[in-house]
Tab-separated table of C-alpha atoms in Angstrom:
chain	number	residue	atom	x	y	z
J	1	UNK	CA	-6.190	27.015	12.719
J	2	UNK	CA	-8.252	27.545	9.548
J	3	UNK	CA	-11.751	27.006	10.972
J	4	UNK	CA	-13.334	27.947	7.642
J	5	UNK	CA	-12.382	24.407	6.622
J	6	UNK	CA	-14.720	22.925	9.261
J	7	UNK	CA	-17.344	21.717	6.721
J	8	UNK	CA	-14.612	19.840	4.851
J	9	UNK	CA	-13.289	18.312	8.068
J	10	UNK	CA	-16.795	17.140	8.968
J	11	UNK	CA	-17.398	15.626	5.525
J	12	UNK	CA	-14.120	13.743	5.797
J	13	UNK	CA	-15.528	11.718	8.687
J	14	UNK	CA	-17.508	9.746	6.095
J	15	UNK	CA	-14.500	9.138	3.835
J	16	UNK	CA	-11.187	7.321	4.034
J	17	UNK	CA	-9.467	10.442	5.403
J	18	UNK	CA	-6.987	9.262	8.022
J	19	UNK	CA	-4.634	12.099	8.976
J	20	UNK	CA	-4.797	13.061	12.646
J	21	UNK	CA	-2.539	16.033	11.896
J	22	UNK	CA	-4.437	17.533	8.955
J	23	UNK	CA	-7.962	17.269	10.371
J	24	UNK	CA	-8.431	18.574	13.954
J	25	UNK	CA	-11.664	16.593	14.320
J	26	UNK	CA	-10.005	13.272	13.427
J	27	UNK	CA	-7.032	14.223	15.595
J	28	UNK	CA	-8.956	15.467	18.626
J	29	UNK	CA	-7.744	13.587	21.742
J	30	UNK	CA	-11.047	14.395	23.449
J	31	UNK	CA	-13.234	13.047	20.632
J	32	UNK	CA	-11.033	9.990	20.272
J	33	UNK	CA	-11.219	9.373	24.020
J	34	UNK	CA	-14.990	9.393	23.555
J	35	UNK	CA	-14.639	6.837	20.745
J	36	UNK	CA	-14.545	8.681	17.402
J	37	UNK	CA	-11.571	6.818	15.940
J	38	UNK	CA	-12.793	3.445	17.238
J	39	UNK	CA	-16.274	4.098	15.801
J	40	UNK	CA	-14.800	4.794	12.356
J	41	UNK	CA	-12.557	1.732	12.699
J	42	UNK	CA	-15.375	-0.642	13.658
J	43	UNK	CA	-17.779	0.756	11.068
J	44	UNK	CA	-15.294	0.558	8.200
J	45	UNK	CA	-14.408	-3.044	9.035
J	46	UNK	CA	-18.081	-3.992	9.279
J	47	UNK	CA	-18.725	-2.599	5.802
J	48	UNK	CA	-15.674	-4.463	4.461
J	49	UNK	CA	-16.859	-7.768	5.967
J	50	UNK	CA	-20.245	-7.308	4.343
J	51	UNK	CA	-18.747	-6.532	0.931
J	52	UNK	CA	-16.330	-9.462	1.141
J	53	UNK	CA	-19.170	-11.847	1.957
J	54	UNK	CA	-20.736	-10.917	-1.393
J	55	UNK	CA	-17.435	-11.345	-3.255
J	56	UNK	CA	-16.424	-14.636	-1.622
J	57	UNK	CA	-17.630	-16.721	-4.578
J	58	UNK	CA	-14.876	-15.191	-6.718
J	59	UNK	CA	-12.098	-16.882	-4.710
J	60	UNK	CA	-11.299	-20.554	-4.151
J	61	UNK	CA	-12.119	-21.669	-0.586
J	62	UNK	CA	-8.501	-22.486	0.291
J	63	UNK	CA	-7.316	-19.001	-0.734
J	64	UNK	CA	-10.204	-17.343	1.053
J	65	UNK	CA	-9.440	-19.275	4.235
J	66	UNK	CA	-5.746	-18.383	3.991
J	67	UNK	CA	-6.562	-14.711	3.682
J	68	UNK	CA	-9.195	-14.684	6.411
J	69	UNK	CA	-6.745	-16.351	8.810
J	70	UNK	CA	-3.537	-14.461	7.983
J	71	UNK	CA	-4.496	-11.251	6.164
J	72	UNK	CA	-2.451	-12.276	3.138
J	73	UNK	CA	-2.357	-14.864	0.358
J	74	UNK	CA	0.814	-16.252	-1.200
J	75	UNK	CA	0.710	-17.975	-4.601
J	76	UNK	CA	4.067	-19.313	-5.842
J	77	UNK	CA	4.553	-20.095	-9.551
J	78	UNK	CA	1.600	-17.896	-10.446
J	79	UNK	CA	2.281	-18.221	-14.171
J	80	UNK	CA	3.534	-21.305	-16.017
J	81	UNK	CA	7.328	-21.138	-16.225
J	82	UNK	CA	7.483	-20.389	-19.951
J	83	UNK	CA	4.870	-17.629	-19.754
J	84	UNK	CA	6.598	-16.059	-16.762
J	85	UNK	CA	10.009	-16.115	-18.432
J	86	UNK	CA	8.549	-14.354	-21.479
J	87	UNK	CA	6.881	-11.678	-19.326
J	88	UNK	CA	9.925	-11.230	-17.089
J	89	UNK	CA	12.329	-10.849	-20.014
J	90	UNK	CA	10.107	-8.361	-21.798
J	91	UNK	CA	9.434	-6.154	-18.780
J	92	UNK	CA	12.943	-6.138	-17.315
J	93	UNK	CA	14.718	-5.469	-20.614
J	94	UNK	CA	12.519	-2.608	-21.844
J	95	UNK	CA	13.291	1.060	-21.360
J	96	UNK	CA	10.203	2.763	-19.958
J	97	UNK	CA	9.331	6.328	-18.817
J	98	UNK	CA	10.034	6.203	-15.104
J	99	UNK	CA	9.306	8.263	-12.002
J	100	UNK	CA	11.414	8.050	-8.839
J	101	UNK	CA	11.053	8.992	-5.186
J	102	UNK	CA	13.575	8.836	-2.328
J	103	UNK	CA	12.665	7.904	1.243
J	104	UNK	CA	15.637	7.706	3.575
J	105	UNK	CA	18.393	5.667	1.902
J	106	UNK	CA	15.963	3.954	-0.476
J	107	UNK	CA	14.885	4.946	-3.981
J	108	UNK	CA	11.654	3.632	-5.459
J	109	UNK	CA	11.070	3.790	-9.200
J	110	UNK	CA	7.646	3.336	-10.769
J	111	UNK	CA	6.141	3.073	-14.213
J	112	UNK	CA	2.367	3.416	-14.401
J	113	UNK	CA	0.672	0.526	-16.169
J	114	UNK	CA	-1.558	2.165	-18.782
J	115	UNK	CA	-3.059	1.199	-22.152
J	116	UNK	CA	0.201	1.643	-24.045
J	117	UNK	CA	2.075	-0.577	-21.607
J	118	UNK	CA	-0.633	-3.251	-21.690
J	119	UNK	CA	-0.507	-3.196	-25.488
J	120	UNK	CA	3.282	-3.464	-25.418
J	121	UNK	CA	3.196	-6.425	-22.998
J	122	UNK	CA	0.166	-8.564	-23.943
J	123	UNK	CA	1.310	-11.255	-21.456
J	124	UNK	CA	0.753	-8.709	-18.684
J	125	UNK	CA	-2.674	-7.739	-19.995
J	126	UNK	CA	-3.692	-11.409	-20.145
J	127	UNK	CA	-2.513	-12.067	-16.569
J	128	UNK	CA	-4.390	-9.097	-15.106
J	129	UNK	CA	-7.684	-10.320	-16.550
J	130	UNK	CA	-7.562	-13.951	-15.399
J	131	UNK	CA	-10.371	-14.929	-12.990
J	132	UNK	CA	-7.831	-16.001	-10.352
J	133	UNK	CA	-6.194	-12.571	-10.399
J	134	UNK	CA	-9.332	-10.422	-10.598
J	135	UNK	CA	-11.246	-12.458	-8.038
J	136	UNK	CA	-8.468	-12.333	-5.468
J	137	UNK	CA	-7.962	-8.585	-5.922
J	138	UNK	CA	-11.681	-7.928	-5.515
J	139	UNK	CA	-12.053	-10.076	-2.390
J	140	UNK	CA	-9.045	-8.654	-0.539
J	141	UNK	CA	-9.896	-5.071	-1.546
J	142	UNK	CA	-13.582	-5.747	-0.705
J	143	UNK	CA	-14.591	-4.061	-3.956
J	144	UNK	CA	-14.736	-4.685	-7.680
J	145	UNK	CA	-12.919	-1.374	-8.183
J	146	UNK	CA	-9.880	-2.093	-10.294
J	147	UNK	CA	-6.513	-1.516	-8.618
J	148	UNK	CA	-3.881	0.879	-9.832
J	149	UNK	CA	-0.898	-1.015	-11.253
J	150	UNK	CA	2.757	-0.008	-11.432
J	151	UNK	CA	5.981	-1.666	-12.462
J	152	UNK	CA	8.016	-0.933	-9.347
J	153	UNK	CA	11.715	-1.159	-8.523
J	154	UNK	CA	12.873	-0.775	-4.916
J	155	UNK	CA	16.537	0.141	-4.582
J	156	UNK	CA	17.360	-0.214	-0.904
J	157	UNK	CA	20.424	1.285	0.761
J	158	UNK	CA	21.730	2.815	-2.459
J	159	UNK	CA	22.085	6.458	-1.426
J	160	UNK	CA	22.822	8.657	1.565
J	161	UNK	CA	19.969	9.360	3.919
J	162	UNK	CA	18.323	8.412	7.192
J	163	UNK	CA	16.715	5.018	7.677
J	164	UNK	CA	13.967	4.099	5.225
J	165	UNK	CA	10.673	4.809	7.075
J	166	UNK	CA	9.159	1.720	5.474
J	167	UNK	CA	11.364	-0.411	7.759
J	168	UNK	CA	9.022	0.305	10.660
J	169	UNK	CA	6.011	-1.963	11.078
J	170	UNK	CA	2.900	0.019	10.248
J	171	UNK	CA	-0.718	-0.112	9.104
J	172	UNK	CA	-1.359	1.944	5.981
J	173	UNK	CA	-4.716	3.176	7.214
J	174	UNK	CA	-7.568	2.375	9.610
J	175	UNK	CA	-9.738	0.459	7.133
J	176	UNK	CA	-9.244	-2.667	4.990
J	177	UNK	CA	-7.350	-1.987	1.777
J	178	UNK	CA	-5.330	-3.864	-0.813
J	179	UNK	CA	-1.738	-4.015	-1.896
J	180	UNK	CA	-0.281	-6.798	-4.011
J	181	UNK	CA	3.233	-7.650	-5.119
J	182	UNK	CA	3.952	-9.919	-8.082
J	183	UNK	CA	7.701	-10.414	-7.913
J	184	UNK	CA	9.636	-10.291	-11.182
J	185	UNK	CA	12.957	-10.943	-9.449
J	186	UNK	CA	13.950	-13.297	-6.645
J	187	UNK	CA	13.743	-11.779	-3.148
J	188	UNK	CA	16.431	-13.288	-0.856
J	189	UNK	CA	16.381	-13.088	2.933
J	190	UNK	CA	18.834	-10.168	2.838
J	191	UNK	CA	17.039	-8.519	-0.102
J	192	UNK	CA	14.748	-6.303	1.998
J	193	UNK	CA	11.722	-8.590	1.656
J	194	UNK	CA	8.185	-7.607	2.518
J	195	UNK	CA	7.182	-8.660	6.046
J	196	UNK	CA	3.646	-8.955	7.454
J	197	UNK	CA	2.255	-9.711	10.907
J	198	UNK	CA	-0.126	-12.634	10.354
J	199	UNK	CA	-3.616	-11.982	11.696
J	200	UNK	CA	-3.052	-8.274	12.291
J	201	UNK	CA	-5.819	-7.366	9.813
J	202	UNK	CA	-8.452	-8.517	12.320
J	203	UNK	CA	-10.063	-6.233	14.904
J	204	UNK	CA	-9.325	-8.052	18.134
J	205	UNK	CA	-10.225	-6.355	21.439
J	206	UNK	CA	-6.484	-5.802	21.984
J	207	UNK	CA	-6.099	-4.125	18.580
J	208	UNK	CA	-9.101	-1.884	19.213
J	209	UNK	CA	-7.707	-0.820	22.602
J	210	UNK	CA	-4.319	-0.107	21.004
J	211	UNK	CA	-5.943	1.984	18.237
J	212	UNK	CA	-7.925	3.976	20.801
J	213	UNK	CA	-4.830	4.677	22.879
J	214	UNK	CA	-2.751	5.677	19.852
J	215	UNK	CA	-5.498	7.956	18.492
J	216	UNK	CA	-5.435	9.925	21.773
J	217	UNK	CA	-1.658	10.295	22.017
J	218	UNK	CA	-0.382	10.303	18.439
J	219	UNK	CA	-0.304	14.074	17.965
J	220	UNK	CA	1.762	14.506	21.111
J	221	UNK	CA	4.174	11.596	20.780
J	222	UNK	CA	3.858	9.992	17.334
J	223	UNK	CA	6.272	10.219	14.416
J	224	UNK	CA	5.316	12.202	11.301
J	225	UNK	CA	3.820	9.273	9.391
J	226	UNK	CA	1.806	8.054	12.389
J	227	UNK	CA	0.373	11.552	12.818
J	228	UNK	CA	-0.750	11.354	9.210
J	229	UNK	CA	-2.690	8.176	9.906
J	230	UNK	CA	-0.226	5.375	9.139
J	231	UNK	CA	0.275	4.150	12.690
J	232	UNK	CA	3.645	2.580	13.551
J	233	UNK	CA	4.082	-0.281	16.016
J	234	UNK	CA	7.167	-1.913	17.544
J	235	UNK	CA	7.780	-5.657	17.578
J	236	UNK	CA	7.798	-5.471	21.380
J	237	UNK	CA	4.132	-4.392	21.320
J	238	UNK	CA	2.960	-7.278	19.136
J	239	UNK	CA	2.802	-9.767	21.999
J	240	UNK	CA	0.518	-7.442	23.967
J	241	UNK	CA	-1.902	-7.580	21.020
J	242	UNK	CA	-1.717	-11.380	20.844
J	243	UNK	CA	0.155	-11.205	17.547
J	244	UNK	CA	3.165	-13.188	16.271
J	245	UNK	CA	6.419	-11.861	14.892
J	246	UNK	CA	6.296	-10.818	11.232
J	247	UNK	CA	6.364	-13.351	8.410
J	248	UNK	CA	9.113	-12.613	5.888
J	249	UNK	CA	8.333	-13.065	2.195
J	250	UNK	CA	11.752	-14.088	0.919
J	251	UNK	CA	10.347	-15.685	-2.214
J	252	UNK	CA	11.391	-16.610	-5.746
J	253	UNK	CA	10.304	-14.635	-8.778
J	254	UNK	CA	6.852	-15.505	-10.133
J	255	UNK	CA	5.324	-15.346	-6.630
J	256	UNK	CA	2.198	-13.286	-5.955
J	257	UNK	CA	1.545	-11.852	-2.473
J	258	UNK	CA	-1.788	-10.118	-1.848
J	259	UNK	CA	-2.413	-8.454	1.528
J	260	UNK	CA	-4.801	-6.283	3.499
J	261	UNK	CA	-2.600	-3.372	4.477
J	262	UNK	CA	-4.620	-2.297	7.479
J	263	UNK	CA	-2.575	-5.178	8.923
J	264	UNK	CA	0.947	-4.426	10.159
J	265	UNK	CA	3.654	-4.777	7.543
J	266	UNK	CA	7.080	-3.392	6.691
J	267	UNK	CA	10.134	-3.775	4.546
J	268	UNK	CA	12.920	-5.775	6.205
J	269	UNK	CA	16.381	-4.229	6.432
J	270	UNK	CA	19.641	-5.423	4.910
J	271	UNK	CA	23.327	-4.731	5.378
J	272	UNK	CA	23.888	-4.352	1.625
J	273	UNK	CA	22.380	-2.444	-1.320
J	274	UNK	CA	19.480	-4.376	-2.801
J	275	UNK	CA	17.243	-4.312	-5.888
J	276	UNK	CA	13.723	-5.724	-5.994
J	277	UNK	CA	11.425	-5.541	-9.038
J	278	UNK	CA	7.708	-6.264	-8.911
J	279	UNK	CA	4.348	-5.525	-10.393
J	280	UNK	CA	2.674	-3.543	-7.610
J	281	UNK	CA	-1.084	-3.164	-7.154
J	282	UNK	CA	-2.928	-0.707	-4.933
J	283	UNK	CA	-6.630	-0.268	-4.114
J	284	UNK	CA	-8.033	1.806	-1.265
J	285	UNK	CA	-11.715	2.496	-1.776
J	286	UNK	CA	-14.014	4.767	0.242
J	287	UNK	CA	-14.694	2.567	3.295
J	288	UNK	CA	-18.199	3.655	4.319
J	289	UNK	CA	-20.251	2.341	1.388
J	290	UNK	CA	-22.201	-0.925	1.162
J	291	UNK	CA	-21.875	-1.654	-2.532
J	292	UNK	CA	-19.118	-3.675	-4.188
J	293	UNK	CA	-19.386	-2.127	-7.661
J	294	UNK	CA	-16.383	-0.197	-8.846
J	295	UNK	CA	-18.257	2.617	-10.562
J	296	UNK	CA	-17.242	4.560	-13.632
J	297	UNK	CA	-13.566	4.669	-12.594
J	298	UNK	CA	-13.422	0.897	-13.100
J	299	UNK	CA	-14.753	1.108	-16.644
J	300	UNK	CA	-11.927	-0.256	-18.809
J	301	UNK	CA	-11.235	2.861	-20.935
J	302	UNK	CA	-10.915	4.915	-17.733
J	303	UNK	CA	-9.458	2.384	-15.289
J	304	UNK	CA	-6.352	1.745	-17.368
J	305	UNK	CA	-5.500	5.451	-17.490
J	306	UNK	CA	-6.120	6.415	-13.853
J	307	UNK	CA	-2.469	6.074	-12.853
J	308	UNK	CA	-1.312	8.299	-15.696
J	309	UNK	CA	-4.049	10.857	-14.992
J	310	UNK	CA	-3.183	10.899	-11.300
J	311	UNK	CA	0.459	11.650	-12.126
J	312	UNK	CA	-0.538	14.444	-14.504
J	313	UNK	CA	-2.890	15.940	-11.918
J	314	UNK	CA	-0.183	15.949	-9.236
J	315	UNK	CA	2.247	17.549	-11.709
J	316	UNK	CA	-0.307	20.325	-12.301
J	317	UNK	CA	-0.905	20.849	-8.582
J	318	UNK	CA	2.850	21.055	-8.044
J	319	UNK	CA	3.253	23.676	-10.776
J	320	UNK	CA	0.505	25.739	-9.132
J	321	UNK	CA	2.157	25.344	-5.699
J	322	UNK	CA	-0.928	23.575	-4.288
J	323	UNK	CA	0.691	20.211	-3.513
J	324	UNK	CA	4.212	18.883	-3.865
J	325	UNK	CA	4.738	16.148	-6.444
J	326	UNK	CA	7.167	13.710	-4.808
J	327	UNK	CA	7.446	11.426	-7.853
J	328	UNK	CA	9.852	13.131	-10.236
J	329	UNK	CA	10.593	12.191	-13.870
J	330	UNK	CA	13.635	9.932	-14.120
J	331	UNK	CA	13.863	9.388	-17.871
J	332	UNK	CA	13.769	6.136	-19.796
J	333	UNK	CA	15.051	3.297	-17.632
J	334	UNK	CA	15.033	-0.448	-17.463
J	335	UNK	CA	13.420	-1.690	-14.264
J	336	UNK	CA	16.443	-3.823	-13.390
J	337	UNK	CA	18.941	-0.936	-13.576
J	338	UNK	CA	21.050	-0.561	-10.404
J	339	UNK	CA	20.595	2.352	-8.023
J	340	UNK	CA	21.949	5.793	-8.849
J	341	UNK	CA	21.592	9.271	-7.411
J	342	UNK	CA	17.874	10.148	-7.266
J	343	UNK	CA	16.296	12.684	-9.565
J	344	UNK	CA	16.327	16.331	-8.522
J	345	UNK	CA	13.428	17.165	-6.271
J	346	UNK	CA	13.214	13.764	-4.602
J	347	UNK	CA	12.527	14.034	-0.911
J	348	UNK	CA	13.803	12.087	2.065
J	349	UNK	CA	11.305	11.450	4.841
J	350	UNK	CA	13.015	11.665	8.225
J	351	UNK	CA	11.989	9.511	11.152
J	352	UNK	CA	12.866	9.979	14.794
J	353	UNK	CA	13.983	6.503	15.703
J	354	UNK	CA	15.416	3.797	13.544
J	355	UNK	CA	13.507	0.548	14.012
J	356	UNK	CA	14.342	-2.691	12.270
J	357	UNK	CA	11.396	-5.086	12.108
J	358	UNK	CA	12.125	-8.687	12.963
J	359	UNK	CA	11.823	-10.596	9.688
J	360	UNK	CA	11.654	-14.107	11.135
J	361	UNK	CA	8.756	-16.255	10.040
J	362	UNK	CA	5.796	-16.223	12.399
């Protein structure tokens, strides 16, 4: 064990670091038995509640109540039909510089939304700056930090590999965070829809006890992704936590789903190859801060380029053998293109046990 990293491990206690495997302090069964993980969990959620209370005025009461109750908000027909058709046609028919990544039998393609893309698709730029959109993103993320945006295509069951690890119900991390999906194509019941366990974003006594137990045992018995801080849960355990079965978002195009991904969610399975295209948003801010301001990274000239800069940085780290870049260049592609063999260098993530989340509505 590289104990010279101890100062870094200690500093990470005050950040969003989540990996039990990479930080022996975060992963210590003894410290977690004494309450370390639960303390971080409770503290992060308390900060998020405080920040959200100061952002509540940005969201209509009915949407705020829906989120507070379920952990997600669903808005069908987000854009007027004519505006949506124009945006959908433009984005699905354009060839764009794409990156791809394979997990199990699923390939995900992404195009970072940067200044050039926003200039090319002014309908997209207009949508991302509407008060409804920005207010909802800020409230769910508990910060005014601007999300990262990607045009994302999920090609499920299109290649050889083990089960997609995203089929297992999981929480992304221990603290409140945002993901949003604005669907550019219809998502049928057998189209590997997003599923989410309503109410699982809240810290009930049962959830806290489950988190404590998992934090003590995960290094000994957890799968690889759980050990790295994205804890998996089975549908059989949900009842013990007082939670319902997952809600399935089999929705038409032009539907926006915004969720707190510290709640349990997954991708449903299918018995056929599927294609799903969406605008995908992601925001996971440092949890242990009281302020809601986004800082310099949310300044427009910088915020729009963060995704591109992040990709370039990971490319550099990969060339220097510091960190593997899992998202490999895949050429110019249209988002709606069917699945093909993944780009060289894509990596499958094995899991020990295949688990298919129940996708029935809660």
